[in-house]
Amino acid sequence: MSRPKIAILGAGYGGIMTATRLTKELGMNEAEITLVNKHNYHYQTTWLHEPAAGTLHHDRTRMSIKDVIDTNRINFVQDTVVSIDDANKTVKLENGELTYDYLVIGLGFESETFGIPGVKDYAFNIRSVDTVRKIKEHIEYQFASYNNEDNPSEGMLNIVVAGAGFTGIEFIGEMADRIPELCADFDVPREKVRLICAEAAPTVLPGFDEELVEYAVNLLERKGVEFMLGTPIKEVTEDSVILEEEEIKADTIVWTTGIRGNSIVENSGFETMRGRIKVESDLRAPGKDHVFIVGDCALIINEEINRPYPPTAQIAIQQSFTVARNLKTLINNGKLEAFVPEIKGTVASLGKGEAIGKVGNKKLYGATASAMKKIIDNRYLYLLGGIPLVVKKGKLKLF
Ligand code: FAD
């Protein structure tokens, strides 16, 4: 009898962890596992604010997929998913086609632009190794150009970060550290540079503890960050952001106002909310008994507050354990388990040696929170590739 085919789309946190967990759950002959990813490497999305600002080399955030999966058990295909034809259980790839009996969709997120004019054309986003390399190179180019221009443009050294959520604040924290280095390197007076955070909501890091938020804002303001809260951006142009009552000249605009699910899912006919599939409790797509969704493409509701859980790597990783167990059960005709997220805490970095967070009921600040952030990062590497991967790619200097 031929083995059932499991196709996993995307090798982010959800996809790659599902693949590795499946090799632990399933026997050698129980299924044929294929993992598809655009690149031949897996990258740590949660670290991308660092290479974006240039405070960490981008290679530290990525690792060869073949080095971390069991290639005797998992067939890795480097290709780009174009669409999913679930009626025919086929995935169209840029360079071929893939058929499946069971599908796991882990294609991650796209930046949410809310249809604001100019965002797609002129703003940078923190999405992948490629997009963050572009941000870093662009900012360095702006600094390098400054003293070589007779009339530097007004916004040449202005950096506007749209959105004061997790990604925006973590990037600002890194950038606030990087600016003095860039100024020294390129002979630019610090007062010529502006780092502005424009946010439509009246507060930064919505949902975070107020005391922690106050700590973050005070710290970042001391490092020269200008917060413009309650100021929605109406339009982005080539060299500015347009607010309700003013225009800020800026040649660097980084868009971090939230995410939606990968548009491939929506365009393939799945019912979505902002590109994310509201999954059943066992993480299957509604009405599709052979399709599981992991990570940011999955939408799950926190019943206590009747709102979606924020999309996080923490949840994506936990989901991968459930999906792997449920696939094994499904292949063996058993009863599937429900996914119950266990939110262990959240830590947001604010630059070198600084962070805020809540782990359990404990609030963490400064160096302790920053060390905790590194422990969380290392824990994921341990789950994925054991101690060798922690030694190779981990953040070993905690303080
Ligand atoms: P991803 O990890 O984004 O992976 C998706 C994969 O699919 C990628 O490998 C991508 O290349 C691949 N892919 C996409 N399209 C295609 C295609 N068409 N064909 C083939 N492959 C494709 N979460 C936390 O829990 N804690 C944090 O501290 C935290 N910090 C963050 C900091 C930043 C700067 C950002 C941006 C996010 C942060 N998050 C954090 C959120 C977290 O990174 C995401 O929730 C998580 O990455 C989702 O995992 P995923 O597996 O769904 O997608």
Short mmCIF file of C-alpha atoms and ligand atoms in Angstrom, two decimals:
data_model
loop_
_atom_site.label_atom_id
_atom_site.label_comp_id
_atom_site.label_asym_id
_atom_site.label_seq_id
_atom_site.Cartn_x
_atom_site.Cartn_y
_atom_site.Cartn_z
CA MET A 1 0.00 0.00 0.00
CA SER A 2 1.32 3.47 -0.83
CA ARG A 3 2.06 5.81 2.05
CA PRO A 4 -0.19 8.85 2.55
CA LYS A 5 1.40 12.05 1.33
CA ILE A 6 1.73 14.98 3.72
CA ALA A 7 2.68 18.32 2.17
CA ILE A 8 3.81 21.17 4.42
CA LEU A 9 3.87 24.62 2.84
CA GLY A 10 6.31 27.09 4.37
CA ALA A 11 9.31 26.39 6.59
CA GLY A 12 8.77 29.12 9.17
CA TYR A 13 8.20 28.38 12.84
CA GLY A 14 4.95 26.52 12.23
CA GLY A 15 6.00 24.61 9.11
CA ILE A 16 9.50 23.49 10.01
CA MET A 17 8.49 22.50 13.53
CA THR A 18 5.53 20.49 12.19
CA ALA A 19 7.91 18.67 9.84
CA THR A 20 10.41 17.84 12.59
CA ARG A 21 7.67 16.84 15.05
CA LEU A 22 6.15 14.52 12.40
CA THR A 23 9.42 12.61 12.13
CA LYS A 24 9.12 11.97 15.86
CA GLU A 25 5.42 11.06 15.81
CA LEU A 26 5.34 8.89 12.69
CA GLY A 27 7.19 5.69 11.86
CA MET A 28 9.40 5.55 8.76
CA ASN A 29 6.72 3.95 6.59
CA GLU A 30 3.67 5.73 7.92
CA ALA A 31 3.76 8.73 5.59
CA GLU A 32 5.70 10.53 2.88
CA ILE A 33 6.51 14.02 4.16
CA THR A 34 7.31 16.92 1.81
CA LEU A 35 8.30 20.38 3.04
CA VAL A 36 8.16 23.26 0.54
CA ASN A 37 9.83 26.61 1.10
CA LYS A 38 10.76 29.58 -1.04
CA HIS A 39 14.35 29.65 0.20
CA ASN A 40 16.74 26.88 1.11
CA TYR A 41 17.02 28.41 4.56
CA HIS A 42 14.79 28.84 7.59
CA TYR A 43 14.93 32.25 9.22
CA GLN A 44 13.97 33.53 12.62
CA THR A 45 11.29 36.09 11.87
CA THR A 46 11.32 37.20 15.52
CA TRP A 47 14.91 38.43 15.13
CA LEU A 48 14.44 40.39 11.90
CA HIS A 49 14.34 43.84 13.56
CA GLU A 50 18.04 43.38 14.35
CA PRO A 51 19.43 42.84 10.83
CA ALA A 52 16.95 45.48 9.61
CA ALA A 53 18.70 48.04 11.81
CA GLY A 54 22.12 46.52 11.15
CA THR A 55 22.78 45.53 14.76
CA LEU A 56 23.07 41.81 13.87
CA HIS A 57 24.33 40.17 10.69
CA HIS A 58 21.45 38.66 8.73
CA ASP A 59 23.21 35.30 8.53
CA ARG A 60 22.79 34.92 12.29
CA THR A 61 19.02 34.75 11.77
CA ARG A 62 19.02 32.03 9.12
CA MET A 63 20.07 28.41 8.82
CA SER A 64 20.12 25.86 6.04
CA ILE A 65 16.89 23.83 6.13
CA LYS A 66 18.74 20.66 5.19
CA ASP A 67 20.96 21.11 8.25
CA VAL A 68 18.04 21.07 10.64
CA ILE A 69 15.63 18.53 9.18
CA ASP A 70 16.09 14.80 8.82
CA THR A 71 16.50 14.56 5.04
CA ASN A 72 16.07 10.78 5.19
CA ARG A 73 12.53 11.37 6.42
CA ILE A 74 11.54 14.70 4.89
CA ASN A 75 11.67 15.51 1.21
CA PHE A 76 12.61 19.20 1.01
CA VAL A 77 11.52 21.10 -2.10
CA GLN A 78 12.88 24.61 -2.61
CA ASP A 79 10.17 26.33 -4.60
CA THR A 80 7.55 29.06 -4.32
CA VAL A 81 3.93 28.14 -3.76
CA VAL A 82 1.70 29.85 -6.32
CA SER A 83 -1.72 28.44 -5.41
CA ILE A 84 -3.54 25.56 -3.75
CA ASP A 85 -6.19 23.57 -5.59
CA ASP A 86 -7.70 21.68 -2.71
CA ALA A 87 -10.50 20.12 -4.79
CA ASN A 88 -7.79 18.24 -6.68
CA LYS A 89 -5.38 18.05 -3.71
CA THR A 90 -2.69 19.77 -5.72
CA VAL A 91 -0.31 22.62 -4.99
CA LYS A 92 0.94 24.69 -7.88
CA LEU A 93 4.56 25.70 -7.49
CA GLU A 94 6.56 28.12 -9.60
CA ASN A 95 8.53 25.20 -11.00
CA GLY A 96 6.16 22.27 -10.79
CA GLU A 97 3.28 20.69 -8.96
CA LEU A 98 2.77 18.70 -5.81
CA THR A 99 -0.06 16.36 -4.85
CA TYR A 100 -1.07 15.53 -1.30
CA ASP A 101 -3.44 13.55 0.87
CA TYR A 102 -2.91 15.84 3.86
CA LEU A 103 -1.89 19.48 3.75
CA VAL A 104 -0.35 21.79 6.34
CA ILE A 105 -0.38 25.48 5.45
CA GLY A 106 2.28 27.54 7.21
CA LEU A 107 2.97 30.32 4.73
CA GLY A 108 3.15 33.07 7.34
CA PHE A 109 2.12 36.70 7.07
CA GLU A 110 2.09 39.74 4.83
CA SER A 111 2.27 43.33 5.93
CA GLU A 112 -1.18 44.90 6.42
CA THR A 113 -1.37 48.16 4.49
CA PHE A 114 -5.08 48.91 5.14
CA GLY A 115 -5.17 50.12 1.53
CA ILE A 116 -3.34 53.32 2.47
CA PRO A 117 -2.05 54.91 -0.73
CA GLY A 118 1.67 54.69 -1.36
CA VAL A 119 2.50 52.08 1.31
CA LYS A 120 3.11 49.25 -1.14
CA ASP A 121 5.19 51.43 -3.42
CA TYR A 122 7.29 53.46 -1.01
CA ALA A 123 7.45 51.85 2.43
CA PHE A 124 9.84 49.13 3.55
CA ASN A 125 8.65 46.17 5.59
CA ILE A 126 10.15 43.73 8.05
CA ARG A 127 9.10 40.44 6.52
CA SER A 128 12.06 38.34 5.42
CA VAL A 129 15.84 38.28 5.28
CA ASP A 130 15.63 39.94 1.87
CA THR A 131 13.32 42.78 2.94
CA VAL A 132 15.40 43.62 6.03
CA ARG A 133 18.68 43.60 4.13
CA LYS A 134 17.15 46.22 1.87
CA ILE A 135 16.25 48.42 4.85
CA LYS A 136 19.75 48.21 6.30
CA GLU A 137 21.43 48.91 2.95
CA HIS A 138 19.08 51.82 2.24
CA ILE A 139 19.70 53.50 5.60
CA GLU A 140 23.46 53.13 5.24
CA TYR A 141 23.24 54.61 1.76
CA GLN A 142 21.33 57.62 3.10
CA PHE A 143 24.05 58.25 5.70
CA ALA A 144 26.83 57.67 3.16
CA SER A 145 25.21 60.12 0.74
CA TYR A 146 24.60 62.92 3.21
CA ASN A 147 28.04 64.55 3.07
CA ASN A 148 28.28 64.00 -0.67
CA GLU A 149 25.22 66.04 -1.56
CA ASP A 150 25.35 69.81 -2.07
CA ASN A 151 21.72 70.06 -1.02
CA PRO A 152 20.71 66.99 0.99
CA SER A 153 16.95 66.44 0.82
CA GLU A 154 14.97 67.48 3.90
CA GLY A 155 14.04 63.91 4.76
CA MET A 156 17.33 62.27 3.85
CA LEU A 157 18.12 61.25 7.42
CA ASN A 158 14.56 61.04 8.74
CA ILE A 159 13.31 57.57 9.52
CA VAL A 160 9.59 57.14 10.13
CA VAL A 161 8.38 53.88 11.62
CA ALA A 162 4.65 53.48 11.05
CA GLY A 163 3.10 51.54 13.91
CA ALA A 164 4.05 51.19 17.57
CA GLY A 165 3.22 47.52 17.94
CA PHE A 166 5.68 44.80 18.78
CA THR A 167 7.63 44.85 15.51
CA GLY A 168 7.77 48.64 15.27
CA ILE A 169 8.98 49.12 18.84
CA GLU A 170 11.59 46.36 18.59
CA PHE A 171 12.95 47.90 15.37
CA ILE A 172 12.98 51.40 16.90
CA GLY A 173 14.91 50.05 19.89
CA GLU A 174 17.61 48.66 17.60
CA MET A 175 17.63 51.74 15.37
CA ALA A 176 18.02 54.06 18.36
CA ASP A 177 21.22 52.17 19.19
CA ARG A 178 22.44 52.11 15.60
CA ILE A 179 22.01 55.81 14.80
CA PRO A 180 24.91 57.06 16.99
CA GLU A 181 27.15 54.41 15.36
CA LEU A 182 26.08 55.48 11.87
CA CYS A 183 26.61 59.16 12.75
CA ALA A 184 30.14 58.44 13.95
CA ASP A 185 30.88 56.24 10.96
CA PHE A 186 29.65 58.69 8.32
CA ASP A 187 30.57 62.02 10.02
CA VAL A 188 26.94 63.05 10.48
CA PRO A 189 25.91 65.23 13.43
CA ARG A 190 23.32 63.36 15.55
CA GLU A 191 20.92 66.32 15.49
CA LYS A 192 20.54 65.94 11.71
CA VAL A 193 18.80 62.56 12.19
CA ARG A 194 15.20 62.02 13.28
CA LEU A 195 13.71 58.69 14.35
CA ILE A 196 9.94 59.09 14.50
CA CYS A 197 7.29 56.57 15.48
CA ALA A 198 3.86 57.45 14.06
CA GLU A 199 0.97 55.49 15.52
CA ALA A 200 -2.77 55.84 14.95
CA ALA A 201 -3.71 54.51 18.41
CA PRO A 202 -3.28 56.68 21.51
CA THR A 203 -0.69 54.34 23.04
CA VAL A 204 2.32 52.24 22.08
CA LEU A 205 2.33 48.44 22.45
CA PRO A 206 -1.45 48.10 22.88
CA GLY A 207 -2.33 45.30 25.28
CA PHE A 208 0.97 45.53 27.17
CA ASP A 209 1.08 46.38 30.87
CA GLU A 210 0.93 50.19 31.34
CA GLU A 211 3.95 50.39 33.64
CA LEU A 212 6.05 48.45 31.16
CA VAL A 213 4.89 50.66 28.31
CA GLU A 214 5.84 53.77 30.28
CA TYR A 215 9.29 52.31 30.90
CA ALA A 216 9.69 51.60 27.16
CA VAL A 217 8.56 55.05 26.05
CA ASN A 218 10.78 56.87 28.57
CA LEU A 219 13.79 54.79 27.60
CA LEU A 220 13.28 55.25 23.87
CA GLU A 221 12.63 58.99 24.22
CA ARG A 222 15.89 59.30 26.15
CA LYS A 223 17.56 57.66 23.14
CA GLY A 224 16.09 60.33 20.87
CA VAL A 225 12.92 58.68 19.55
CA GLU A 226 10.00 61.02 18.77
CA PHE A 227 6.58 59.47 19.35
CA MET A 228 3.59 60.82 17.43
CA LEU A 229 0.63 58.95 18.92
CA GLY A 230 -2.98 59.22 17.80
CA THR A 231 -1.76 60.32 14.38
CA PRO A 232 -3.00 58.07 11.58
CA ILE A 233 -0.99 58.15 8.36
CA LYS A 234 -3.18 59.08 5.40
CA GLU A 235 -0.69 58.53 2.61
CA VAL A 236 2.91 57.61 1.96
CA THR A 237 4.81 59.30 -0.85
CA GLU A 238 8.28 58.75 -2.24
CA ASP A 239 9.76 61.13 0.34
CA SER A 240 7.16 61.73 3.04
CA VAL A 241 4.32 60.53 5.20
CA ILE A 242 1.16 62.57 5.13
CA LEU A 243 -0.71 62.86 8.42
CA GLU A 244 -4.07 64.54 9.01
CA GLU A 245 -2.58 67.99 9.54
CA GLU A 246 1.03 67.79 8.49
CA GLU A 247 3.52 66.16 6.19
CA ILE A 248 6.76 64.72 7.53
CA LYS A 249 9.58 64.52 5.06
CA ALA A 250 11.30 61.14 5.30
CA ASP A 251 13.28 59.13 2.78
CA THR A 252 12.99 56.01 4.96
CA ILE A 253 9.54 54.76 5.95
CA VAL A 254 9.24 51.36 7.62
CA TRP A 255 5.72 49.97 7.73
CA THR A 256 4.85 47.88 10.79
CA THR A 257 1.14 48.46 11.39
CA GLY A 258 0.16 44.82 11.65
CA ILE A 259 -0.16 41.74 9.53
CA ARG A 260 -2.57 39.64 7.53
CA GLY A 261 -2.27 36.04 6.39
CA ASN A 262 -0.42 35.10 3.20
CA SER A 263 -2.64 36.11 0.27
CA ILE A 264 -2.08 32.72 -1.42
CA VAL A 265 -4.52 31.23 1.09
CA GLU A 266 -7.27 33.74 0.30
CA ASN A 267 -6.60 33.58 -3.44
CA SER A 268 -6.85 29.77 -3.35
CA GLY A 269 -10.49 29.96 -2.28
CA PHE A 270 -10.21 29.42 1.47
CA GLU A 271 -12.54 31.54 3.58
CA THR A 272 -10.43 34.02 5.51
CA MET A 273 -10.55 37.02 7.81
CA ARG A 274 -7.71 39.41 6.88
CA GLY A 275 -6.12 36.51 5.04
CA ARG A 276 -6.24 34.18 8.03
CA ILE A 277 -8.37 31.03 8.31
CA LYS A 278 -10.51 30.80 11.45
CA VAL A 279 -9.56 27.23 12.26
CA GLU A 280 -11.51 24.52 14.08
CA SER A 281 -10.30 23.62 17.55
CA ASP A 282 -8.18 20.78 16.10
CA LEU A 283 -6.47 23.33 13.77
CA ARG A 284 -8.16 22.12 10.58
CA ALA A 285 -9.69 24.50 8.08
CA PRO A 286 -13.51 24.50 8.40
CA GLY A 287 -15.04 21.82 6.19
CA LYS A 288 -11.64 20.44 5.19
CA ASP A 289 -10.88 17.32 7.16
CA HIS A 290 -7.40 16.90 5.65
CA VAL A 291 -6.08 20.51 5.78
CA PHE A 292 -4.32 21.93 8.85
CA ILE A 293 -3.25 25.55 9.30
CA VAL A 294 -0.33 26.64 11.50
CA GLY A 295 1.10 29.97 12.53
CA ASP A 296 0.03 33.35 11.23
CA CYS A 297 -2.27 31.89 8.55
CA ALA A 298 -4.42 30.44 11.37
CA LEU A 299 -6.83 32.58 13.34
CA ILE A 300 -7.80 31.36 16.79
CA ILE A 301 -10.07 33.12 19.23
CA ASN A 302 -9.27 33.79 22.85
CA GLU A 303 -12.69 32.87 24.33
CA GLU A 304 -12.00 34.82 27.54
CA ILE A 305 -12.04 38.14 25.71
CA ASN A 306 -13.70 36.98 22.48
CA ARG A 307 -10.88 38.37 20.37
CA PRO A 308 -8.24 36.67 18.21
CA TYR A 309 -4.95 35.73 19.85
CA PRO A 310 -2.18 37.91 18.45
CA PRO A 311 -0.19 36.00 15.82
CA THR A 312 3.07 34.90 17.46
CA ALA A 313 5.89 32.45 17.01
CA GLN A 314 5.04 31.16 20.47
CA ILE A 315 1.61 30.02 19.24
CA ALA A 316 2.95 28.79 15.87
CA ILE A 317 5.44 26.52 17.65
CA GLN A 318 2.84 25.16 20.06
CA GLN A 319 0.44 24.52 17.17
CA SER A 320 3.06 22.46 15.36
CA PHE A 321 3.08 19.90 18.20
CA THR A 322 -0.72 19.57 18.02
CA VAL A 323 -0.78 19.37 14.21
CA ALA A 324 1.87 16.63 14.17
CA ARG A 325 -0.03 14.59 16.78
CA ASN A 326 -3.35 15.16 15.00
CA LEU A 327 -1.92 14.07 11.65
CA LYS A 328 -0.74 10.85 13.23
CA THR A 329 -4.19 10.32 14.79
CA LEU A 330 -5.96 11.14 11.52
CA ILE A 331 -3.85 8.66 9.56
CA ASN A 332 -4.74 6.05 12.18
CA ASN A 333 -8.45 6.99 12.34
CA GLY A 334 -8.49 8.26 15.93
CA LYS A 335 -10.09 11.26 17.64
CA LEU A 336 -8.23 14.53 17.16
CA GLU A 337 -7.17 16.74 20.08
CA ALA A 338 -8.10 20.38 20.51
CA PHE A 339 -5.37 23.02 20.48
CA VAL A 340 -5.10 24.99 23.70
CA PRO A 341 -2.51 27.78 23.62
CA GLU A 342 -0.40 28.20 26.71
CA ILE A 343 0.76 31.79 26.76
CA LYS A 344 3.93 31.73 28.78
CA GLY A 345 4.61 35.45 28.48
CA THR A 346 5.78 38.15 26.12
CA VAL A 347 9.06 40.02 26.02
CA ALA A 348 9.76 42.95 23.69
CA SER A 349 13.34 44.05 23.17
CA LEU A 350 14.22 47.75 23.26
CA GLY A 351 17.76 47.58 21.92
CA LYS A 352 21.02 46.36 23.37
CA GLY A 353 20.62 45.00 26.89
CA GLU A 354 17.12 46.49 27.27
CA ALA A 355 13.67 44.93 27.10
CA ILE A 356 10.31 44.78 28.84
CA GLY A 357 8.16 41.76 29.40
CA LYS A 358 5.78 39.75 31.43
CA VAL A 359 6.45 36.11 32.16
CA GLY A 360 3.67 34.51 34.15
CA ASN A 361 2.64 37.31 36.52
CA LYS A 362 6.12 38.71 36.82
CA LYS A 363 7.03 41.99 35.16
CA LEU A 364 10.56 42.19 33.80
CA TYR A 365 12.57 45.28 32.87
CA GLY A 366 15.97 46.18 31.48
CA ALA A 367 18.82 43.67 31.52
CA THR A 368 16.76 40.90 33.15
CA ALA A 369 14.07 41.16 30.49
CA SER A 370 16.72 41.30 27.77
CA ALA A 371 18.36 38.12 29.11
CA MET A 372 14.95 36.45 29.23
CA LYS A 373 14.39 37.39 25.58
CA LYS A 374 17.64 35.64 24.65
CA ILE A 375 16.67 32.58 26.68
CA ILE A 376 13.36 32.43 24.76
CA ASP A 377 15.24 32.72 21.44
CA ASN A 378 17.66 29.97 22.48
CA ARG A 379 14.85 27.72 23.68
CA TYR A 380 13.35 27.70 20.20
CA LEU A 381 16.69 26.73 18.68
CA TYR A 382 16.91 23.93 21.24
CA LEU A 383 13.45 22.65 20.27
CA LEU A 384 14.38 22.74 16.59
CA GLY A 385 17.90 21.40 16.56
CA GLY A 386 18.98 20.57 20.12
CA ILE A 387 22.13 21.87 21.80
CA PRO A 388 24.25 21.86 18.60
CA LEU A 389 21.92 24.43 17.01
CA VAL A 390 21.92 26.57 20.17
CA VAL A 391 25.72 26.56 20.15
CA LYS A 392 25.85 27.39 16.44
CA LYS A 393 23.12 30.03 16.19
CA GLY A 394 22.12 30.96 19.73
CA LYS A 395 22.50 34.20 21.67
CA LEU A 396 24.91 32.85 24.25
CA LYS A 397 25.97 36.11 25.89
CA LEU A 398 22.94 36.80 28.06
CA PHE A 399 24.17 40.02 29.73
P1 FAD B 1 6.91 32.51 9.25
O1 FAD B 1 7.81 32.20 10.39
O2 FAD B 1 6.87 33.90 8.77
O3 FAD B 1 7.27 31.53 8.07
C1 FAD B 1 6.61 31.48 6.83
C2 FAD B 1 7.51 30.75 5.86
O4 FAD B 1 6.82 30.56 4.64
C3 FAD B 1 8.81 31.49 5.53
O5 FAD B 1 9.89 30.61 5.57
C4 FAD B 1 8.56 31.99 4.12
O6 FAD B 1 9.74 32.13 3.35
C5 FAD B 1 7.68 30.88 3.57
N1 FAD B 1 6.87 31.30 2.44
C6 FAD B 1 6.08 32.40 2.36
N2 FAD B 1 5.46 32.44 1.17
C7 FAD B 1 5.86 31.36 0.49
C8 FAD B 1 5.56 30.84 -0.79
N3 FAD B 1 4.72 31.45 -1.60
N4 FAD B 1 6.15 29.69 -1.17
C9 FAD B 1 7.00 29.04 -0.35
N5 FAD B 1 7.32 29.47 0.87
C10 FAD B 1 6.76 30.62 1.28
N6 FAD B 1 6.40 36.29 17.96
C11 FAD B 1 6.66 35.86 19.23
O7 FAD B 1 6.08 34.87 19.68
N7 FAD B 1 7.58 36.50 20.02
C12 FAD B 1 8.32 37.55 19.58
O8 FAD B 1 9.16 38.08 20.32
C13 FAD B 1 8.07 38.02 18.25
N8 FAD B 1 8.82 39.02 17.75
C14 FAD B 1 8.65 39.40 16.45
C15 FAD B 1 9.51 40.37 15.93
C16 FAD B 1 9.39 40.76 14.60
C17 FAD B 1 10.35 41.79 14.06
C18 FAD B 1 8.39 40.16 13.78
C19 FAD B 1 8.26 40.57 12.34
C20 FAD B 1 7.54 39.21 14.29
C21 FAD B 1 7.66 38.80 15.62
N9 FAD B 1 6.85 37.80 16.17
C22 FAD B 1 7.07 37.36 17.47
C23 FAD B 1 5.78 37.16 15.36
C24 FAD B 1 6.31 35.88 14.72
O9 FAD B 1 7.52 36.12 14.05
C25 FAD B 1 5.29 35.27 13.76
O10 FAD B 1 4.08 35.10 14.45
C26 FAD B 1 5.81 33.92 13.25
O11 FAD B 1 6.92 34.12 12.43
C27 FAD B 1 4.73 33.14 12.51
O12 FAD B 1 5.25 31.91 12.10
P2 FAD B 1 4.77 31.23 10.74
O13 FAD B 1 5.35 29.86 10.73
O14 FAD B 1 3.32 31.39 10.58
O15 FAD B 1 5.41 32.13 9.60
#
